């Protein structure tokens, strides 16, 4: 339960209660802003600050993560690291990129109004060292306000042997970000970059998780490993620093298509369900995988109904149409614990 200790109200002729911490910045300086109810009356799940990309059309970054978290009961405040017309897989795109100074301006604006109490921070694609360093400042700031902040980091750097970001970001993630993360959700290639170890087997994946635990995060999920024609998720939860982690795998059949926004959605679902099942990362992963796979099957079937060749390009996920699968997934993909 969040303790919103800064709120004090007094009853007077004004129909809205006055809160001493929320001053309306206007010419009517005597007026007080109404309370932010997500702080005054916090949900049992939490309040998330999500720093990710944004597209006007389609579902990637925050467009892929915010709605599912809201469906799972979270208050979510998004900061859009970029705002593009559409994702970069289209022939063209236009838009704006937020820099580190602009990110910090937003944080200072929130802080000036006592709005920086968050239970979770979620980050995804970050395209520059300066912005990533600003995110690290945000982590420090949020933890100075709430030391129990959970930082869920999807270290989006590349896939299938190809970097999406400048090379210098890899060392920043390795040296500075991993040590402060609570949960890390790399794919196979990203886990290799962060550990310096080639992953060609399940055992390699398990050992990579242990290496990452030693650097900082108590929860690590390698979200996709290509093994023998299937995708394998490997999860690892080190509940005590001096104890070996609990580890598991989930085997996921490959779907013959390429989708956008799936990594962003998967990390959001892992955040959502792991907070509801804090001691059972395997249960959270089962729910997250089952939601995602149901959504992808629906997406594939809808494109086929529309007469589209699903192998010709990346597919926009059917997020809104899959809200029942997000809120109440049928668990079809079970975790298998390692001994």
XYZ file of C-alpha atoms in Angstrom:
339
model
C 0.000 0.000 0.000
C 1.379 3.407 -0.947
C 1.577 5.845 1.947
C 0.599 9.222 0.532
C 1.822 11.114 3.558
C 1.885 14.509 1.874
C -1.867 14.954 1.662
C -3.718 17.131 4.167
C -7.082 18.672 3.449
C -9.242 21.222 5.125
C -12.985 21.663 4.819
C -14.245 25.083 3.760
C -16.801 26.646 1.446
C -14.933 25.374 -1.638
C -16.675 22.231 -2.968
C -13.261 20.674 -3.720
C -10.978 19.663 -0.834
C -7.740 21.597 -0.650
C -4.442 19.718 -0.593
C -1.402 21.499 0.762
C 0.994 19.853 -1.689
C -0.811 20.692 -4.917
C -0.703 24.380 -5.770
C -2.256 25.480 -9.008
C 0.341 27.487 -10.962
C -1.874 30.303 -12.198
C -2.785 33.923 -11.570
C -5.223 32.741 -8.910
C -2.444 31.844 -6.503
C -4.800 31.378 -3.603
C -6.456 28.424 -5.331
C -5.309 24.876 -4.668
C -5.249 22.141 -7.296
C -7.530 19.148 -6.735
C -5.836 15.972 -5.536
C -4.261 13.504 -7.908
C -6.396 10.521 -7.025
C -3.819 7.946 -8.151
C -1.684 9.327 -5.292
C -4.371 10.163 -2.758
C -6.254 6.904 -3.311
C -3.636 4.563 -4.777
C -4.610 1.306 -6.440
C -3.507 -1.997 -4.971
C -1.431 -2.673 -8.072
C 0.655 0.452 -8.451
C 1.559 3.583 -10.351
C 3.900 3.216 -13.330
C 6.097 5.764 -15.090
C 6.710 4.357 -18.574
C 9.485 5.917 -20.676
C 9.262 4.495 -24.189
C 8.704 5.399 -27.813
C 5.312 6.403 -29.223
C 3.718 6.139 -32.650
C 0.605 7.963 -33.781
C -0.532 4.890 -35.718
C 0.118 1.344 -34.606
C 1.224 -0.324 -31.392
C 4.867 -0.172 -30.351
C 6.552 1.259 -27.253
C 4.135 3.050 -24.968
C 1.258 2.413 -27.390
C 1.880 -1.299 -26.826
C 2.511 -1.146 -23.069
C 0.234 1.463 -21.477
C -3.176 0.015 -22.357
C -2.387 -3.544 -21.142
C -1.043 -2.202 -17.847
C -4.176 -0.116 -17.405
C -6.316 -3.183 -18.083
C -4.384 -4.967 -15.335
C -5.244 -2.206 -12.881
C -2.250 0.146 -12.967
C -2.223 3.904 -13.190
C 0.294 4.617 -15.969
C 1.982 7.913 -16.794
C 3.763 7.705 -20.177
C 6.735 9.771 -21.276
C 7.265 9.381 -25.024
C 10.975 9.216 -25.821
C 10.110 9.646 -29.494
C 6.902 10.559 -31.281
C 6.745 9.197 -34.802
C 3.914 9.031 -37.310
C 4.353 5.255 -37.504
C 7.017 2.678 -36.689
C 10.234 2.600 -38.680
C 9.328 -0.577 -40.546
C 7.202 1.474 -42.951
C 8.787 3.016 -46.081
C 8.842 6.455 -44.404
C 8.198 8.026 -41.027
C 8.312 11.491 -39.512
C 8.342 12.847 -36.012
C 10.311 14.143 -33.069
C 12.925 12.725 -30.695
C 13.072 13.731 -27.032
C 16.557 14.432 -25.697
C 17.885 13.927 -22.184
C 17.468 17.566 -21.186
C 13.832 17.548 -22.286
C 13.209 14.351 -20.333
C 14.645 15.955 -17.215
C 12.450 19.034 -17.739
C 9.404 16.784 -17.500
C 10.725 15.137 -14.351
C 11.364 18.521 -12.757
C 7.844 19.621 -13.665
C 6.407 16.566 -11.937
C 8.633 17.030 -8.915
C 7.676 20.688 -8.543
C 4.067 19.567 -8.016
C 4.835 16.574 -5.766
C 3.838 14.119 -8.496
C 6.917 11.881 -8.566
C 5.775 9.028 -6.315
C 5.823 5.880 -8.448
C 5.853 2.218 -7.529
C 7.301 1.172 -10.909
C 9.510 2.542 -13.658
C 9.350 0.862 -17.074
C 11.796 1.604 -19.890
C 12.096 0.240 -23.415
C 13.839 1.471 -26.558
C 16.363 4.250 -25.928
C 18.390 5.542 -28.862
C 21.212 7.617 -27.376
C 23.740 7.562 -24.539
C 22.651 11.006 -23.339
C 19.030 9.922 -22.999
C 20.015 6.692 -21.245
C 22.131 8.667 -18.781
C 19.121 10.905 -18.139
C 17.046 7.773 -17.436
C 19.621 6.762 -14.831
C 19.117 10.147 -13.173
C 15.381 9.454 -13.192
C 15.949 6.110 -11.441
C 17.949 7.838 -8.712
C 15.348 10.576 -8.329
C 12.402 8.160 -8.110
C 14.203 5.977 -5.584
C 15.010 8.995 -3.433
C 11.232 9.440 -3.145
C 10.266 5.766 -3.020
C 13.211 3.503 -2.097
C 11.078 0.455 -2.939
C 10.631 1.475 -6.578
C 10.634 -1.494 -8.970
C 12.577 -0.729 -12.142
C 11.644 -3.013 -15.042
C 14.099 -2.595 -17.910
C 13.772 -3.989 -21.406
C 17.318 -3.399 -22.725
C 16.313 -2.945 -26.361
C 19.564 -3.109 -28.305
C 19.043 -5.547 -31.148
C 17.986 -9.012 -32.243
C 19.283 -11.941 -34.270
C 22.841 -10.653 -34.227
C 22.050 -7.082 -35.315
C 22.331 -3.929 -33.212
C 19.508 -1.390 -33.387
C 21.363 1.196 -31.293
C 24.836 2.786 -31.224
C 27.526 0.430 -29.938
C 28.347 2.685 -26.992
C 24.921 2.023 -25.449
C 25.900 -1.584 -24.771
C 28.545 -0.609 -22.217
C 26.185 1.875 -20.529
C 23.559 -0.823 -20.131
C 26.173 -3.294 -18.893
C 27.958 -1.001 -16.459
C 25.222 1.333 -15.220
C 21.706 0.141 -16.044
C 21.810 -3.559 -15.172
C 23.072 -2.860 -11.614
C 20.044 -0.667 -10.795
C 17.333 -2.751 -12.518
C 14.882 -4.859 -10.510
C 13.773 -6.934 -13.495
C 15.569 -7.329 -16.820
C 13.874 -8.697 -19.961
C 16.482 -9.159 -22.722
C 16.085 -11.355 -25.760
C 18.757 -13.936 -26.586
C 21.038 -11.522 -28.468
C 20.716 -8.825 -25.806
C 21.526 -11.308 -23.042
C 24.668 -12.227 -24.987
C 25.648 -8.556 -25.282
C 25.141 -7.954 -21.563
C 27.048 -11.035 -20.393
C 29.646 -11.485 -23.133
C 28.645 -15.165 -23.355
C 27.384 -16.918 -26.481
C 24.023 -18.581 -25.797
C 23.496 -21.732 -27.830
C 21.737 -23.951 -25.270
C 19.271 -23.777 -22.411
C 22.135 -24.181 -19.965
C 23.871 -21.188 -21.511
C 20.692 -19.186 -21.006
C 20.439 -20.240 -17.370
C 24.052 -19.291 -16.726
C 23.532 -15.929 -18.427
C 20.682 -15.256 -15.981
C 22.963 -16.064 -13.045
C 25.583 -13.674 -14.402
C 22.978 -10.930 -14.665
C 21.715 -11.616 -11.126
C 25.251 -11.104 -9.835
C 25.261 -7.665 -11.477
C 22.006 -6.485 -9.903
C 18.469 -7.555 -10.880
C 16.689 -10.182 -8.806
C 14.428 -11.147 -11.729
C 15.670 -11.939 -15.234
C 13.564 -13.177 -18.126
C 15.225 -14.035 -21.427
C 12.063 -13.577 -23.430
C 12.969 -15.486 -26.580
C 15.656 -18.025 -27.431
C 15.616 -19.872 -30.737
C 16.051 -23.558 -29.960
C 15.221 -26.515 -32.233
C 12.480 -24.734 -34.161
C 10.761 -23.355 -31.058
C 11.084 -20.240 -28.986
C 12.079 -20.774 -25.374
C 11.576 -18.280 -22.576
C 13.895 -18.735 -19.611
C 13.017 -17.080 -16.324
C 15.148 -16.757 -13.225
C 14.268 -15.345 -9.797
C 16.943 -14.918 -7.155
C 14.965 -14.287 -4.004
C 18.034 -14.013 -1.750
C 21.483 -12.874 -2.840
C 23.248 -15.801 -1.184
C 20.847 -18.407 -2.627
C 20.683 -20.004 -6.096
C 17.851 -18.647 -8.240
C 14.636 -20.469 -9.042
C 14.698 -21.067 -12.799
C 12.149 -22.285 -15.346
C 11.424 -22.426 -19.049
C 8.355 -22.049 -21.227
C 8.371 -23.587 -24.707
C 6.527 -21.379 -27.197
C 5.610 -22.547 -30.727
C 6.798 -20.203 -33.439
C 4.133 -18.331 -35.382
C 5.039 -17.939 -39.075
C 4.984 -14.138 -39.191
C 6.826 -11.083 -37.879
C 5.008 -8.697 -35.544
C 5.864 -5.254 -34.196
C 5.534 -4.211 -30.570
C 5.607 -7.727 -29.128
C 8.689 -7.176 -26.966
C 7.220 -3.990 -25.491
C 3.959 -5.783 -24.777
C 5.701 -8.806 -23.251
C 7.696 -6.695 -20.816
C 4.574 -4.768 -19.801
C 2.699 -8.019 -19.175
C 5.597 -9.395 -17.134
C 5.584 -6.248 -15.008
C 1.829 -6.438 -14.594
C 1.598 -10.069 -13.597
C 4.831 -10.295 -11.582
C 3.579 -7.553 -9.289
C 0.384 -9.537 -8.755
C 2.448 -12.715 -8.139
C 5.645 -11.286 -6.614
C 6.970 -14.649 -5.410
C 5.968 -16.668 -8.485
C 7.766 -15.380 -11.564
C 6.885 -18.601 -13.355
C 3.154 -17.968 -12.819
C 3.534 -14.388 -14.057
C 5.392 -15.594 -17.140
C 2.731 -18.217 -17.908
C 0.041 -15.536 -17.874
C 2.132 -13.107 -19.928
C 3.052 -15.664 -22.581
C -0.508 -16.968 -22.828
C -1.862 -13.425 -23.303
C 0.708 -12.599 -25.943
C 0.250 -15.798 -27.921
C -3.540 -15.444 -27.966
C -3.130 -11.883 -29.246
C -0.701 -12.958 -31.965
C -2.980 -15.758 -33.154
C -5.869 -13.299 -33.376
C -3.668 -10.846 -35.286
C -2.568 -13.515 -37.753
C -6.101 -14.779 -38.324
C -7.458 -11.262 -38.881
C -4.797 -10.449 -41.459
C -5.591 -13.693 -43.277
C -9.301 -12.851 -43.233
C -8.414 -9.554 -44.857
C -6.582 -11.450 -47.616
C -3.097 -10.287 -46.633
C 0.108 -12.304 -47.118
C 1.340 -12.454 -43.528
C 4.911 -13.264 -44.512
C 5.407 -10.201 -46.699
C 6.040 -7.617 -43.928
C 5.657 -6.928 -40.216
C 2.144 -7.015 -38.775
C 0.492 -4.486 -36.458
C -0.829 -6.308 -33.398
C -4.558 -6.425 -32.567
C -4.195 -4.962 -29.091
C -7.647 -3.461 -28.507
C -9.415 -6.524 -29.878
C -7.473 -8.747 -27.420
C -8.291 -7.047 -24.149
C -10.093 -10.111 -22.758
C -6.951 -12.171 -23.370
C -4.925 -9.540 -21.512
C -7.186 -9.336 -18.482
C -8.197 -12.988 -18.227
C -5.778 -15.148 -20.214
C -6.344 -18.852 -20.597
C -3.035 -20.375 -19.547
C -2.029 -22.684 -22.406
C 1.730 -22.396 -21.972
C 3.046 -23.867 -18.745
C 6.350 -23.231 -17.032
C 8.672 -26.177 -16.416
C 10.947 -25.647 -13.442
C 14.559 -26.693 -13.588
C 15.853 -28.774 -10.697
